[in-house]
Coordinates of C-alpha atoms in Angstrom, one line a residue:
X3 CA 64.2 103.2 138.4
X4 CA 67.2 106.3 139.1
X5 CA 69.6 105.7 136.3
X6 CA 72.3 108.3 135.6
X7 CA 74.1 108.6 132.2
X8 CA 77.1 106.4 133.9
X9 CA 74.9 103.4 132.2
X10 CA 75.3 105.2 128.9
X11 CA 78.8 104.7 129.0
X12 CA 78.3 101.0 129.5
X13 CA 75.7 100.5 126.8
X14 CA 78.2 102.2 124.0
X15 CA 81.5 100.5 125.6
X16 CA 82.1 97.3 123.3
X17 CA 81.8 98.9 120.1
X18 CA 84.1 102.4 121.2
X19 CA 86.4 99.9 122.8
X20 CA 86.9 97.7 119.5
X21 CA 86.6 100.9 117.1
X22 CA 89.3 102.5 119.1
X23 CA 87.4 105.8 119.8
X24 CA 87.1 106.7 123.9
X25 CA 84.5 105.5 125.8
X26 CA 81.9 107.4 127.1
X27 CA 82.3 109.1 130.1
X28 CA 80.0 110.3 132.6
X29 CA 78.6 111.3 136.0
X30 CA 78.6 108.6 138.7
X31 CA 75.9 106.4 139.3
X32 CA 73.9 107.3 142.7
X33 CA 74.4 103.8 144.1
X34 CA 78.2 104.0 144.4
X35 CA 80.0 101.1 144.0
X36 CA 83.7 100.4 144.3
X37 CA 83.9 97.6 142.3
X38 CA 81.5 97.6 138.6
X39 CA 81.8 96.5 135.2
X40 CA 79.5 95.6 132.2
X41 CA 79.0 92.6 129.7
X42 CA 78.4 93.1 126.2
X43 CA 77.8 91.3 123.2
X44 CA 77.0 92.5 119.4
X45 CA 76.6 92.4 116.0
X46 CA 77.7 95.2 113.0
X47 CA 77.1 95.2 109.5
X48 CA 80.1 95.9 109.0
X49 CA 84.0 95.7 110.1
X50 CA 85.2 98.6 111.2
X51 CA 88.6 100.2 113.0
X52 CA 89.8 104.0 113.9
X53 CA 86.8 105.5 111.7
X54 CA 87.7 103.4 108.6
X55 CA 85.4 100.9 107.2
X56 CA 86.7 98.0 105.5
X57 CA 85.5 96.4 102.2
X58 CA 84.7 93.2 101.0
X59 CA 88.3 92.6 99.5
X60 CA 89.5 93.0 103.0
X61 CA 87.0 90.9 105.2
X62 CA 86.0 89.0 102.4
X63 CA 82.2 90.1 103.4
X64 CA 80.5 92.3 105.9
X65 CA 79.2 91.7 109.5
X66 CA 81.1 90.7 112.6
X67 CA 80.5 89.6 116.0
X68 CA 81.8 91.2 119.1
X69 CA 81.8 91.1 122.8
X70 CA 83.2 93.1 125.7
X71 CA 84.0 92.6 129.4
X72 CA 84.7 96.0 131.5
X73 CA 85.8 96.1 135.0
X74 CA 86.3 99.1 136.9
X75 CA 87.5 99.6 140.9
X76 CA 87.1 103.3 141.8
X77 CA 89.7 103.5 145.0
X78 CA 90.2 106.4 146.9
X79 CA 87.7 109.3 147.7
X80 CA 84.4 108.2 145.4
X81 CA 84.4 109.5 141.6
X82 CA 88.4 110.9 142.5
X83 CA 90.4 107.7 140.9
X84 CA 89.4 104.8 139.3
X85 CA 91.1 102.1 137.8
X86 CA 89.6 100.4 134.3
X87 CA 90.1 97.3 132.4
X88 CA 88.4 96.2 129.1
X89 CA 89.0 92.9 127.5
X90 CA 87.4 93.4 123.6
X91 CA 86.9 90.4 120.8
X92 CA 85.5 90.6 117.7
X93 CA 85.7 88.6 114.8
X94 CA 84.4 88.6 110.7
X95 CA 81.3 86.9 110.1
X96 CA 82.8 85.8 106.4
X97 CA 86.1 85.4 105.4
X98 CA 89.6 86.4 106.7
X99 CA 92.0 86.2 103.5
X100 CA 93.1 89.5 102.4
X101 CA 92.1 90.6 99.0
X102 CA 90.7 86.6 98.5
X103 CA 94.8 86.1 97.8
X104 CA 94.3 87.0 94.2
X105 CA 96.4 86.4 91.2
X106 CA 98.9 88.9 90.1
X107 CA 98.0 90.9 86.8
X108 CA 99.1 89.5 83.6
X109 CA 101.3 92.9 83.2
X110 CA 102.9 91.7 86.7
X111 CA 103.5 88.2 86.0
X112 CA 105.1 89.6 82.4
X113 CA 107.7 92.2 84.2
X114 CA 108.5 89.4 87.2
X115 CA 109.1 86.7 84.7
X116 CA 111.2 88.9 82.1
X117 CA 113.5 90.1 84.5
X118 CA 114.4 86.5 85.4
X119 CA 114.6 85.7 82.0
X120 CA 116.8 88.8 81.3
X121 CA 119.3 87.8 83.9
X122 CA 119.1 84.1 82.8
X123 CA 119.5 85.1 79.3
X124 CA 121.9 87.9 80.3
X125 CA 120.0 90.0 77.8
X126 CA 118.9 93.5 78.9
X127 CA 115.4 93.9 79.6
X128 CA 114.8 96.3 76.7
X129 CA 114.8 93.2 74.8
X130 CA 111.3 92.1 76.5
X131 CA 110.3 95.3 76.3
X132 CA 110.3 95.8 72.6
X133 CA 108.4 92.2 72.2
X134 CA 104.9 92.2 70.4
X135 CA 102.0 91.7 72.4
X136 CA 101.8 87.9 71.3
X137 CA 105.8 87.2 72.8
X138 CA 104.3 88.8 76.0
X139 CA 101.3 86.7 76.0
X140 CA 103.1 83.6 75.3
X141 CA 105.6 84.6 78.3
X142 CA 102.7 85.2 80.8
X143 CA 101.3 81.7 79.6
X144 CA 104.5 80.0 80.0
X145 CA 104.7 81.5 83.7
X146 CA 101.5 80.3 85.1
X147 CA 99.3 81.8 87.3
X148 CA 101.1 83.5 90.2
X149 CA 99.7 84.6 93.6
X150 CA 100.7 87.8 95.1
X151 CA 101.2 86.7 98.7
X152 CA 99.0 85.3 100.9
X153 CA 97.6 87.6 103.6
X154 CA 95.1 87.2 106.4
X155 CA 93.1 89.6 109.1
X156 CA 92.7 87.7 112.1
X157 CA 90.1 88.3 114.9
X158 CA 90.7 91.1 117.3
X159 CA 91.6 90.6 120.5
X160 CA 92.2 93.8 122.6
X161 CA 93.4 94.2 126.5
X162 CA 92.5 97.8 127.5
X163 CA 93.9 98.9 131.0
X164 CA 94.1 102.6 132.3
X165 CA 94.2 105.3 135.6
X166 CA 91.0 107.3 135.2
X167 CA 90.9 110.8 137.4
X168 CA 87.4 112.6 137.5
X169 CA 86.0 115.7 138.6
X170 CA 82.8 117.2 137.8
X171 CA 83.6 119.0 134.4
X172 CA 86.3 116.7 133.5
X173 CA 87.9 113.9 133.3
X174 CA 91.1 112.2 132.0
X175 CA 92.2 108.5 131.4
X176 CA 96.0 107.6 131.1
X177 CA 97.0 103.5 130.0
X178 CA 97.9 101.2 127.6
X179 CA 96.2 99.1 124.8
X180 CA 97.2 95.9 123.2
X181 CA 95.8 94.6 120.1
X182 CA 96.1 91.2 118.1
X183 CA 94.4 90.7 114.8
X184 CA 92.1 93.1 113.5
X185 CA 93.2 96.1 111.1
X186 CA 96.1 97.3 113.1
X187 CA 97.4 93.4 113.0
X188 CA 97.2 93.6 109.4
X189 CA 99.1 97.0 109.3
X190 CA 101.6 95.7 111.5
X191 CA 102.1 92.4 110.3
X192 CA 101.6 92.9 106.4
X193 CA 102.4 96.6 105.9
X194 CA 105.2 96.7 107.9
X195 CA 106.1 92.7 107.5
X196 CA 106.5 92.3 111.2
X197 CA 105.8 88.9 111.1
X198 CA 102.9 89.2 114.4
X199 CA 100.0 90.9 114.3
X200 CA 100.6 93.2 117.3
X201 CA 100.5 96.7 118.0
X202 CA 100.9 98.2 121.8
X203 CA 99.5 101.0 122.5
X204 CA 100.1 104.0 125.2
X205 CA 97.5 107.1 125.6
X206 CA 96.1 109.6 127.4
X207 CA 92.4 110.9 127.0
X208 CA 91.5 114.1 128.2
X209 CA 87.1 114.8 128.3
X210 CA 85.9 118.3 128.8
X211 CA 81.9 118.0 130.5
X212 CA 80.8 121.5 130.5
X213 CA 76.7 120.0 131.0
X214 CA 75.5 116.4 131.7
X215 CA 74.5 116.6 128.0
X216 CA 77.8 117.2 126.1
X217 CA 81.4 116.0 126.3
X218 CA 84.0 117.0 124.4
X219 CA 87.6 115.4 124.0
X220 CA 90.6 114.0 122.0
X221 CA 92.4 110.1 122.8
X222 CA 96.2 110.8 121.9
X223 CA 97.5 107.5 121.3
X224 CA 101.6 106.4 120.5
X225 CA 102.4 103.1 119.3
X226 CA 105.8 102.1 120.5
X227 CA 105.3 98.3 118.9
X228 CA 104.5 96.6 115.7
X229 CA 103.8 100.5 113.7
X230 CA 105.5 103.4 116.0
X231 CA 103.7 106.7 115.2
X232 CA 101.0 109.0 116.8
X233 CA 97.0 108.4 116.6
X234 CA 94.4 111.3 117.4
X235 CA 91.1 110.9 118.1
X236 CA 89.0 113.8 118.7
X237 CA 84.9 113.6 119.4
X238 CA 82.4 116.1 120.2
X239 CA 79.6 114.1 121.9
X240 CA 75.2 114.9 122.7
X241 CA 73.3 112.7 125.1
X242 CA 69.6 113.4 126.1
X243 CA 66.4 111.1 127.3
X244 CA 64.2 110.6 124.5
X245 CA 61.8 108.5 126.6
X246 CA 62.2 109.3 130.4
X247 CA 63.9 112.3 132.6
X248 CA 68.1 112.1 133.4
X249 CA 67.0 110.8 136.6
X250 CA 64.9 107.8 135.3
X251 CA 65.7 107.2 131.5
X252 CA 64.0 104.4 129.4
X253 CA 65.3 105.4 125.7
X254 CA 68.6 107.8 125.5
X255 CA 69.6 109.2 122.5
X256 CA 73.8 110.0 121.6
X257 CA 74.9 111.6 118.9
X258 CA 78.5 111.7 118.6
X259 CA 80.9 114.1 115.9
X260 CA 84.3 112.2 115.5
X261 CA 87.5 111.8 113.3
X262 CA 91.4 110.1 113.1
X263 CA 94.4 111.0 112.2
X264 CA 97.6 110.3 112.3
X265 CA 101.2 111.7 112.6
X266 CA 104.9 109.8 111.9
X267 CA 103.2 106.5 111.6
X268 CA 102.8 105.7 108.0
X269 CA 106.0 105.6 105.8
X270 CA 106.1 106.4 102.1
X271 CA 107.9 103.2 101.7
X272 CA 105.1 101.1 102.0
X273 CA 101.3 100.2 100.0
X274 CA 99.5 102.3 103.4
X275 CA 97.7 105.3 104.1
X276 CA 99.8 108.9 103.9
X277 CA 99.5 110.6 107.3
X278 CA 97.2 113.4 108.3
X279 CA 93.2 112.9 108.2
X280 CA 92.0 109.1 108.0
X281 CA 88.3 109.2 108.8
X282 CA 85.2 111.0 109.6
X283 CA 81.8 109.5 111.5
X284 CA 78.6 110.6 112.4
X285 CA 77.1 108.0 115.0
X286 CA 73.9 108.0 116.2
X287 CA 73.4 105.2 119.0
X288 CA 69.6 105.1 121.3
X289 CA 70.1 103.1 124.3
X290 CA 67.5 101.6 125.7
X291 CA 67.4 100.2 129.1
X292 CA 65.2 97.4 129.4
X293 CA 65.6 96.8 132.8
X294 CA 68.2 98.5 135.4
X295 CA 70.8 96.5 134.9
X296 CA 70.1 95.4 131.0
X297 CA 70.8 97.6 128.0
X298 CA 69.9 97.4 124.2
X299 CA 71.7 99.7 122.1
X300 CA 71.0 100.0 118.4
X301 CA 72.7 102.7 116.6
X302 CA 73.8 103.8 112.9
X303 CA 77.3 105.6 111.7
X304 CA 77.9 107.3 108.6
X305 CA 81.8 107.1 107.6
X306 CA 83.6 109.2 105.3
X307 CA 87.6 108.3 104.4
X308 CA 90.2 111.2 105.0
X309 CA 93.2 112.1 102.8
X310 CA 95.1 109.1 104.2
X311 CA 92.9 106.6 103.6
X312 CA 91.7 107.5 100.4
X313 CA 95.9 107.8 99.2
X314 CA 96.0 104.0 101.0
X315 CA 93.0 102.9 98.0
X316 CA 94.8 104.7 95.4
X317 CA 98.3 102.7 95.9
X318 CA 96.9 100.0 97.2
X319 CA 99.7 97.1 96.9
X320 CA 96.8 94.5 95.5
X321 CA 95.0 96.9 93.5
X322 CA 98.7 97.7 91.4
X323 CA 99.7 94.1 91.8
X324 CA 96.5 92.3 91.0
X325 CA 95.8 95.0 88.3
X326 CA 92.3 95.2 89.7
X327 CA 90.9 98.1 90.9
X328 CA 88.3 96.1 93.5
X329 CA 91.4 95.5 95.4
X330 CA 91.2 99.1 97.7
X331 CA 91.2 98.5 101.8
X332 CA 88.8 100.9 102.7
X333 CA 85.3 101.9 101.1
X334 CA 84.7 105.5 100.5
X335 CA 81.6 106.2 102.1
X336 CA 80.6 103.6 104.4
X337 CA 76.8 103.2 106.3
X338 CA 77.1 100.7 109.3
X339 CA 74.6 99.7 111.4
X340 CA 75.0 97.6 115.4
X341 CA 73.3 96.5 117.7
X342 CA 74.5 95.3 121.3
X343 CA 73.2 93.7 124.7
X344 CA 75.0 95.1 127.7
X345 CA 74.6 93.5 131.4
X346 CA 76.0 96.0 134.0
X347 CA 77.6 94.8 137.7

């Protein structure tokens, strides 16, 4: 059975593609083919997007499901050009309302409801101010219970398409991404009240293969719809045979150094993460290929939130409206396992 790491790529595509890191890219299979692709479905423990890992506030729970289809028609002299599309789903095993749409704080629902009372009154609000904590009470009762607004994640749907040039120490991919749903739909639609959960995407992802075992590069990604504003993605990527030889692999192993950040693309005005550093991961993936053609790929990542993210759980709009401090987007520290079954072409 000669397998080159090409079949890596395909083992590790779905969960790269919906994560929004690169794909892996590597040498070209012996048996050339001008038309290929892969099939993958999988499960995570968690929901995650660009390095972040969401809590249960967000997702309202833990796992999701995903799948993947990836075609790719190399045209041309073979390994020159190739062109790539990926069509990604994925979608919470739990919940999808936002924060559970929570109740605003009794400190909230006092401020909202004296102000209207102040203008109704035309008394200033001073007067509210200097009540005693039993007026306040009673003013809070009288208003009720009041939601904050009610917000959603949707499943993510994702149409990847790019131009991919290769020679044998590099590579570099240039094309477009459009996402509904998922955490950039949320940003879009509820950070930035577009009213859609879009973004649209343009990159360019440079890969630097100095040996068969190490790849190095950065996706640069602007958003021209839904958020505008700059994404980086920079990985440092190991791949070796734990059980087999390059030429005939049973169990690989990948081990893969990664972070995001961002530049012009979140605003002060709104409850969302400061630019600069988002996230950190440590992945660790072992494809296994079953047969030829048939991959199983289990693999762990370790996730640390950057400056960004951790500002985003500091002025988190629910956490300040809600007055509860479970109400943060994005955990900390975040362990999250996957497993996926990929069918090459």
């Amino acid at each position: 059975m000669k397998l080159s790491y090409t079949l890596i790529a395909a083992a590790l595509l779905s969960t790269t593609a919906l994560a929004g890191t690169p794909a892996v890219a590597l040498e070209q299979a012996p048996e050339f083919k001008r038309l290929s692709g892969s099939l993958t479905g999988g499960y995570a423990t968690n929901y995650t997007g660009r390095g972040y890992v969401l809590t249960h506030s967000v997702a309202q729970g833990d796992s999701i499901g995903f799948a993947a289809l990836k075609t790719s028609y190399d045209f041309g002299r073979e390994g020159y050009w190739s062109f790539n599309s990926t069509i990604a789903y994925a979608a919470p095993c739990s919940g999808h309302t936002l924060y559970g749409n929570p109740d605003a704080g009794p400190n909230t629902v006092f401020m909202a409801a004296a102000s209207q009372l102040s203008q109704q009154m035309g008394v200033p609000m001073q007067y509210f101010m200097n009540m005693s904590a039993e007026e306040k009470a009673a003013i809070v009762a009288a208003a009720g219970p009041q939601k904050i607004k009610n917000c959603n994640i949707e499943n993510e749907f994702a149409l990847v398409h790019d131009f991919k040039y290769t020679q044998e120490k590099w590579n570099v991919a240039f094309g477009h991404k459009f996402v509904h749903g998922g955490l950039l739909g949320v940003m879009a639609k509820h950070y930035r009240d577009q009213g859609a959960s879009n973004v649209n995407e343009f990159f360019i992802a440079p890969e630097w293969t100095p040996a068969k075992w190490v790849s190095v590069g950065v996706t640069t990604s602007f958003s021209c719809q839904g958020i505008t504003g700059w994404w980086f993605e920079p990985y440092v990527r190991f791949k070796a045979p734990i059980v087999g030889t390059p030429e005939d692999i049973k169990v690989a192993g990948v081990l893969e150094f990664a972070m995001s950040a961002t530049a012009d693309y979140f605003d002060s005005r709104y409850f969302a993460c400061a630019n600069g550093t988002q996230a950190f991961w440590i992945k660790f993936s072992t494809p296994w290929f079953i047969k030829k053609n048939l991959i199983l790929t289990p693999g762990v990542s370790f996730n640390w939130l950057g400056k960004g993210g951790i500002k985003a759980n500091k002025q988190s709009e629910f956490r300040q409206y809600s007055e509860d401090d479970n109400n943060i987007p994005f955990k900390n520290f975040g362990v999250v396992g996957s497993v996926s079954l990929t069918y090459t072409f």
